[in-house]
Amino acid sequence: MTEGNPPLRHAVLGAGAIGTTLSLMLAAQGHEVTVMTRSGSGPEHSRIRRLAGDASSAGDVERAIAGAAALHCCVHPGTYSAAAWRREAPPVQAAVLAAAGRAGIPVVFTESLYSMDRGEQPFTEPDGVPALPEAGLSRKGMVRRHLIEERIAAGTRVVSMVASDYFGPHALQNAHAGERMMLPAMQGGTARPIGSAELPHSFTYLPDLAAAMIRAAEAPEASGVLFAPTGPPVTQRELIAAYCRAAGTEMPRLAPIPSWAIRAGRFVPSLGEFAEMLYQWENPYVMDSSRTEGLLDLRPTPLVQAVEETVAWWRERLQGAA
């Protein structure tokens, strides 16, 4: 809630790392929030109402957005594969766009760089559909491109808020910079980066992504593809070292997972599906969010502060588990 604006009701679909961060931030700002998941689970807060429903059902989405001024779609397929994305993502998007269109409210989708990430770097916000030819995209990138095309053609105001690989509180096993980096940094052992640990890579702080989604929903001029405020790139080694400094621990041993093992599906079989995306970790991977920062009047959280907040959350989580 920006200064001077009254609290509103927001609807959030999904309660993963992004949906949870977003919902708690909205509630902390004084907004009323309806969170819908399949099971009815979600973060606990006095201003958060949890609802069970299917995001691919326009009727269920309409129940979730009753009385809401904005809808945030943080739902992603549970399986990391192009086939699952093609099967599961379009019905959810169709239901969301139909329900929001009838209600006349804006929709903010979480989005990745996949639809443009073989293009020229640093990546910048495109005017309209990302211009990279489909022949240059991964299979997953093509799915994301088609979803963006449908959003742009929708009759309601839609924002695709793009983030790079994220880190921060609530970023767990599905995040490259989540527990795979954090646990070795805090507890010792071996950290297993993907690809090269020495290349610059943009990492988006989850609260910065959530803040941008809220601000975009409030700003009538915000639409199309925007980039969440993201700080200067760092290497995986540098990010792990920053975690260690904040935690007061020694740097763990780094043993990157070799590309051949990922392509062969060794160590973790599910990583085989990740093979086509290895170029993100075998080359620099840098985004420039300055245009959106100016539009939304937001800036990325300094890395030292972001890392300290992340370590504090993890320390509390680990102490609670113990």
XYZ file of C-alpha atoms in Angstrom:
322
model
C 0.000 0.000 0.000
C 1.664 3.191 -1.124
C 1.423 6.263 1.087
C -2.005 7.889 0.856
C -3.737 4.886 -0.713
C -6.415 3.093 1.336
C -6.059 -0.639 2.033
C -7.580 -2.895 -0.610
C -8.486 -6.549 -0.963
C -6.032 -8.526 -3.053
C -6.436 -12.102 -4.257
C -3.369 -14.336 -4.494
C -3.367 -17.685 -6.280
C -0.694 -20.003 -4.924
C 1.227 -20.145 -1.653
C 4.707 -21.175 -2.708
C 7.701 -18.969 -1.966
C 6.415 -16.083 -4.101
C 2.754 -16.314 -3.087
C 3.642 -16.566 0.600
C 6.048 -13.613 0.477
C 3.525 -11.530 -1.439
C 0.571 -12.375 0.813
C 2.455 -11.614 4.016
C 3.746 -8.319 2.603
C 0.231 -7.278 1.540
C -1.140 -8.139 4.975
C 1.691 -6.273 6.713
C 0.810 -3.198 4.641
C -2.779 -3.342 5.882
C -4.452 -4.982 2.895
C -7.004 -7.769 3.182
C -5.826 -10.855 1.285
C -7.560 -13.948 -0.044
C -5.119 -16.777 -0.762
C -6.390 -19.687 -2.835
C -4.605 -23.027 -3.082
C -5.846 -26.514 -3.929
C -5.716 -27.585 -0.296
C -6.749 -24.317 1.308
C -3.316 -23.948 2.915
C -1.271 -20.784 3.012
C 0.448 -18.316 5.327
C -1.244 -17.430 8.612
C -2.139 -13.809 9.359
C -5.194 -12.045 10.730
C -5.711 -10.267 7.395
C -5.281 -13.399 5.266
C -8.283 -15.553 4.363
C -7.376 -18.991 3.005
C -9.578 -20.640 0.423
C -9.493 -24.062 -1.268
C -9.975 -24.009 -5.016
C -8.661 -24.915 -8.450
C -6.873 -22.113 -10.277
C -7.830 -23.672 -13.637
C -11.532 -23.206 -12.793
C -12.873 -19.761 -13.663
C -15.640 -20.303 -11.119
C -13.161 -20.963 -8.320
C -11.070 -17.974 -9.367
C -14.196 -15.817 -9.295
C -14.820 -16.930 -5.711
C -11.271 -15.958 -4.803
C -11.475 -12.485 -6.346
C -14.897 -11.551 -4.939
C -14.501 -7.975 -3.742
C -10.824 -7.843 -4.746
C -9.210 -4.871 -6.456
C -6.359 -6.929 -7.962
C -5.385 -10.516 -8.659
C -1.873 -11.955 -8.386
C -1.241 -15.279 -10.108
C 1.658 -17.110 -8.458
C 0.666 -20.595 -9.629
C 3.184 -22.715 -11.512
C 3.057 -26.351 -12.627
C 4.319 -28.731 -9.991
C 6.584 -30.592 -12.426
C 9.590 -28.934 -14.039
C 9.059 -30.070 -17.622
C 7.958 -28.453 -20.855
C 5.231 -31.069 -21.286
C 3.746 -30.311 -17.863
C 3.932 -26.577 -18.529
C 2.114 -26.947 -21.877
C -0.542 -29.091 -20.221
C -1.124 -27.219 -16.968
C -0.271 -23.540 -17.459
C -2.684 -22.530 -20.282
C -5.903 -23.658 -18.474
C -4.891 -21.718 -15.365
C -4.116 -18.604 -17.380
C -7.381 -18.860 -19.341
C -9.408 -19.140 -16.117
C -7.557 -16.227 -14.520
C -7.940 -13.930 -17.523
C -11.621 -14.797 -17.932
C -12.480 -14.203 -14.270
C -10.422 -11.011 -13.981
C -11.837 -9.711 -17.251
C -15.401 -10.130 -16.022
C -14.520 -8.460 -12.722
C -12.617 -5.648 -14.437
C -9.540 -5.942 -12.204
C -5.831 -6.047 -13.091
C -3.825 -9.259 -13.020
C -0.149 -9.537 -12.108
C 1.517 -12.785 -13.206
C 4.900 -13.938 -11.976
C 7.184 -14.591 -14.930
C 10.721 -15.751 -15.707
C 13.345 -14.725 -18.235
C 12.796 -17.937 -20.204
C 10.909 -16.220 -23.034
C 13.904 -14.031 -23.890
C 16.946 -15.584 -22.265
C 18.975 -16.441 -25.365
C 18.804 -12.803 -26.404
C 21.281 -9.976 -26.006
C 22.409 -9.210 -22.472
C 21.764 -7.498 -20.215
C 18.125 -8.469 -20.709
C 15.795 -5.479 -20.713
C 12.026 -5.119 -20.645
C 10.576 -5.599 -24.143
C 7.845 -3.432 -25.626
C 5.201 -6.082 -26.167
C 6.061 -9.704 -26.868
C 9.784 -10.543 -26.448
C 11.386 -10.239 -29.878
C 13.685 -13.261 -29.820
C 12.729 -15.711 -32.614
C 11.121 -18.895 -31.354
C 13.876 -20.890 -33.047
C 16.255 -19.490 -30.430
C 14.115 -20.499 -27.449
C 14.139 -23.559 -25.259
C 10.977 -25.662 -25.131
C 10.105 -24.075 -21.809
C 10.871 -20.645 -23.230
C 8.363 -21.221 -26.026
C 5.665 -22.063 -23.475
C 6.392 -18.869 -21.553
C 6.410 -16.832 -24.807
C 2.961 -18.104 -25.809
C 1.579 -17.341 -22.359
C 2.849 -13.764 -22.569
C 1.314 -13.377 -26.031
C -2.082 -14.417 -24.662
C -1.808 -11.988 -21.765
C -0.975 -9.082 -24.022
C -4.009 -9.893 -26.175
C -6.328 -10.029 -23.135
C -8.958 -7.362 -22.650
C -7.910 -6.511 -19.098
C -4.802 -4.871 -17.673
C -2.149 -7.542 -17.269
C 1.408 -7.312 -15.947
C 3.988 -10.064 -16.410
C 6.470 -9.394 -13.597
C 9.766 -11.022 -14.568
C 12.300 -12.173 -12.004
C 15.584 -13.988 -12.371
C 16.504 -16.853 -10.020
C 15.261 -15.721 -6.635
C 16.532 -15.912 -3.071
C 15.289 -14.762 0.305
C 13.008 -15.945 3.108
C 10.687 -18.784 2.012
C 12.985 -19.772 -0.898
C 13.528 -23.474 -0.248
C 14.489 -26.516 -2.328
C 13.086 -25.280 -5.646
C 15.330 -22.207 -5.655
C 18.942 -22.475 -6.863
C 19.928 -19.905 -4.223
C 17.692 -21.473 -1.562
C 18.601 -24.369 0.697
C 21.089 -25.849 -1.797
C 23.292 -22.827 -1.079
C 22.069 -21.833 2.367
C 22.413 -25.119 4.230
C 26.096 -25.651 3.317
C 26.773 -21.986 4.105
C 25.224 -22.260 7.576
C 25.979 -25.863 8.491
C 29.138 -26.679 6.555
C 29.719 -29.451 4.076
C 29.750 -29.113 0.318
C 27.810 -26.662 -1.836
C 26.842 -27.918 -5.298
C 26.407 -24.985 -7.692
C 25.016 -25.548 -11.185
C 27.426 -25.018 -14.078
C 30.111 -22.459 -13.311
C 30.367 -20.844 -9.887
C 32.422 -17.990 -11.342
C 30.061 -16.324 -13.822
C 27.929 -13.210 -13.140
C 24.276 -14.090 -12.587
C 21.303 -11.935 -11.641
C 19.473 -13.028 -8.490
C 16.164 -11.383 -7.541
C 15.368 -10.871 -3.847
C 11.886 -12.256 -3.151
C 10.611 -9.229 -1.162
C 11.665 -6.975 -4.055
C 9.621 -9.128 -6.440
C 6.604 -8.965 -4.107
C 6.918 -5.193 -3.684
C 7.003 -4.741 -7.462
C 3.891 -6.890 -7.917
C 1.987 -4.815 -5.363
C 3.110 -1.523 -6.864
C 2.275 -2.696 -10.403
C -1.254 -3.650 -9.332
C -1.736 -0.157 -7.902
C -0.281 1.722 -10.902
C -2.740 2.140 -13.819
C 0.153 2.867 -16.190
C 1.838 -0.461 -15.437
C 1.183 -3.173 -18.018
C 2.978 -5.629 -20.264
C 6.345 -7.169 -19.390
C 8.130 -5.548 -16.435
C 11.272 -6.571 -14.555
C 11.293 -6.897 -10.769
C 13.970 -4.671 -9.206
C 17.118 -6.784 -9.229
C 20.536 -5.804 -7.929
C 23.904 -6.091 -9.686
C 24.834 -9.630 -10.725
C 27.022 -11.806 -8.538
C 28.609 -15.192 -9.057
C 27.321 -18.240 -7.223
C 30.582 -18.279 -5.255
C 30.074 -14.648 -4.241
C 26.493 -15.254 -3.113
C 27.476 -18.263 -0.994
C 30.343 -16.227 0.497
C 27.869 -13.447 1.340
C 25.639 -15.981 3.103
C 28.660 -17.150 5.110
C 29.684 -13.630 6.135
C 26.163 -12.908 7.358
C 26.011 -16.237 9.212
C 29.532 -15.941 10.657
C 30.559 -19.285 9.175
C 33.425 -20.603 7.069
C 33.103 -20.880 3.314
C 32.030 -24.446 2.406
C 33.754 -26.519 -0.241
C 32.330 -25.873 -3.700
C 31.824 -28.854 -6.007
C 29.751 -27.785 -9.017
C 27.464 -30.436 -10.474
C 29.070 -31.257 -13.841
C 27.009 -30.499 -16.927
C 27.434 -34.028 -18.270
C 25.862 -35.427 -15.096
C 22.853 -33.148 -15.432
C 22.406 -34.055 -19.095
C 22.591 -37.724 -18.154
C 20.209 -37.293 -15.231
C 22.825 -38.497 -12.741
C 22.788 -37.629 -9.002
C 19.270 -36.168 -9.161
C 17.224 -37.723 -11.996
C 14.800 -34.791 -12.127
C 17.702 -32.538 -13.108
C 17.675 -34.212 -16.522
C 14.795 -31.934 -17.496
C 16.998 -29.008 -16.546
C 19.620 -29.919 -19.149
C 18.233 -27.636 -21.862
C 18.532 -24.685 -19.475
C 22.195 -25.245 -18.602
C 23.241 -22.327 -20.806
C 21.845 -20.054 -18.075
C 24.624 -21.312 -15.776
C 27.395 -21.857 -18.316
C 27.310 -18.221 -19.482
C 26.746 -14.823 -17.857
C 23.040 -14.308 -17.118
C 22.289 -10.666 -16.389
C 19.111 -8.553 -16.375
C 18.704 -4.765 -16.184
C 15.580 -3.674 -14.283
C 16.252 0.078 -14.329
C 13.278 0.878 -16.586
C 10.762 -0.742 -14.243
C 12.518 0.706 -11.214
C 11.846 4.164 -12.648
C 8.258 3.368 -13.600
C 7.350 1.964 -10.173
C 9.731 4.138 -8.117
C 11.341 1.105 -6.510
C 14.943 0.032 -5.983
C 16.431 -3.381 -5.242
C 17.395 -4.135 -1.661
C 21.195 -3.903 -1.210
C 22.753 -7.357 -1.288
C 24.216 -7.161 2.221
C 20.814 -6.314 3.707
C 19.005 -8.932 1.625
C 21.464 -11.643 2.634
C 21.314 -10.694 6.323
C 17.513 -10.865 6.289
C 17.637 -14.209 4.511
C 20.133 -15.683 6.971
C 18.066 -14.426 9.927
C 14.963 -16.179 8.527
C 16.896 -19.401 7.951
C 18.426 -19.292 11.419
C 14.974 -19.038 12.967
C 13.704 -21.834 10.710
C 16.555 -24.162 11.611
C 16.239 -23.420 15.331
C 12.519 -24.168 15.151
C 13.194 -27.475 13.410
C 15.757 -28.401 16.038
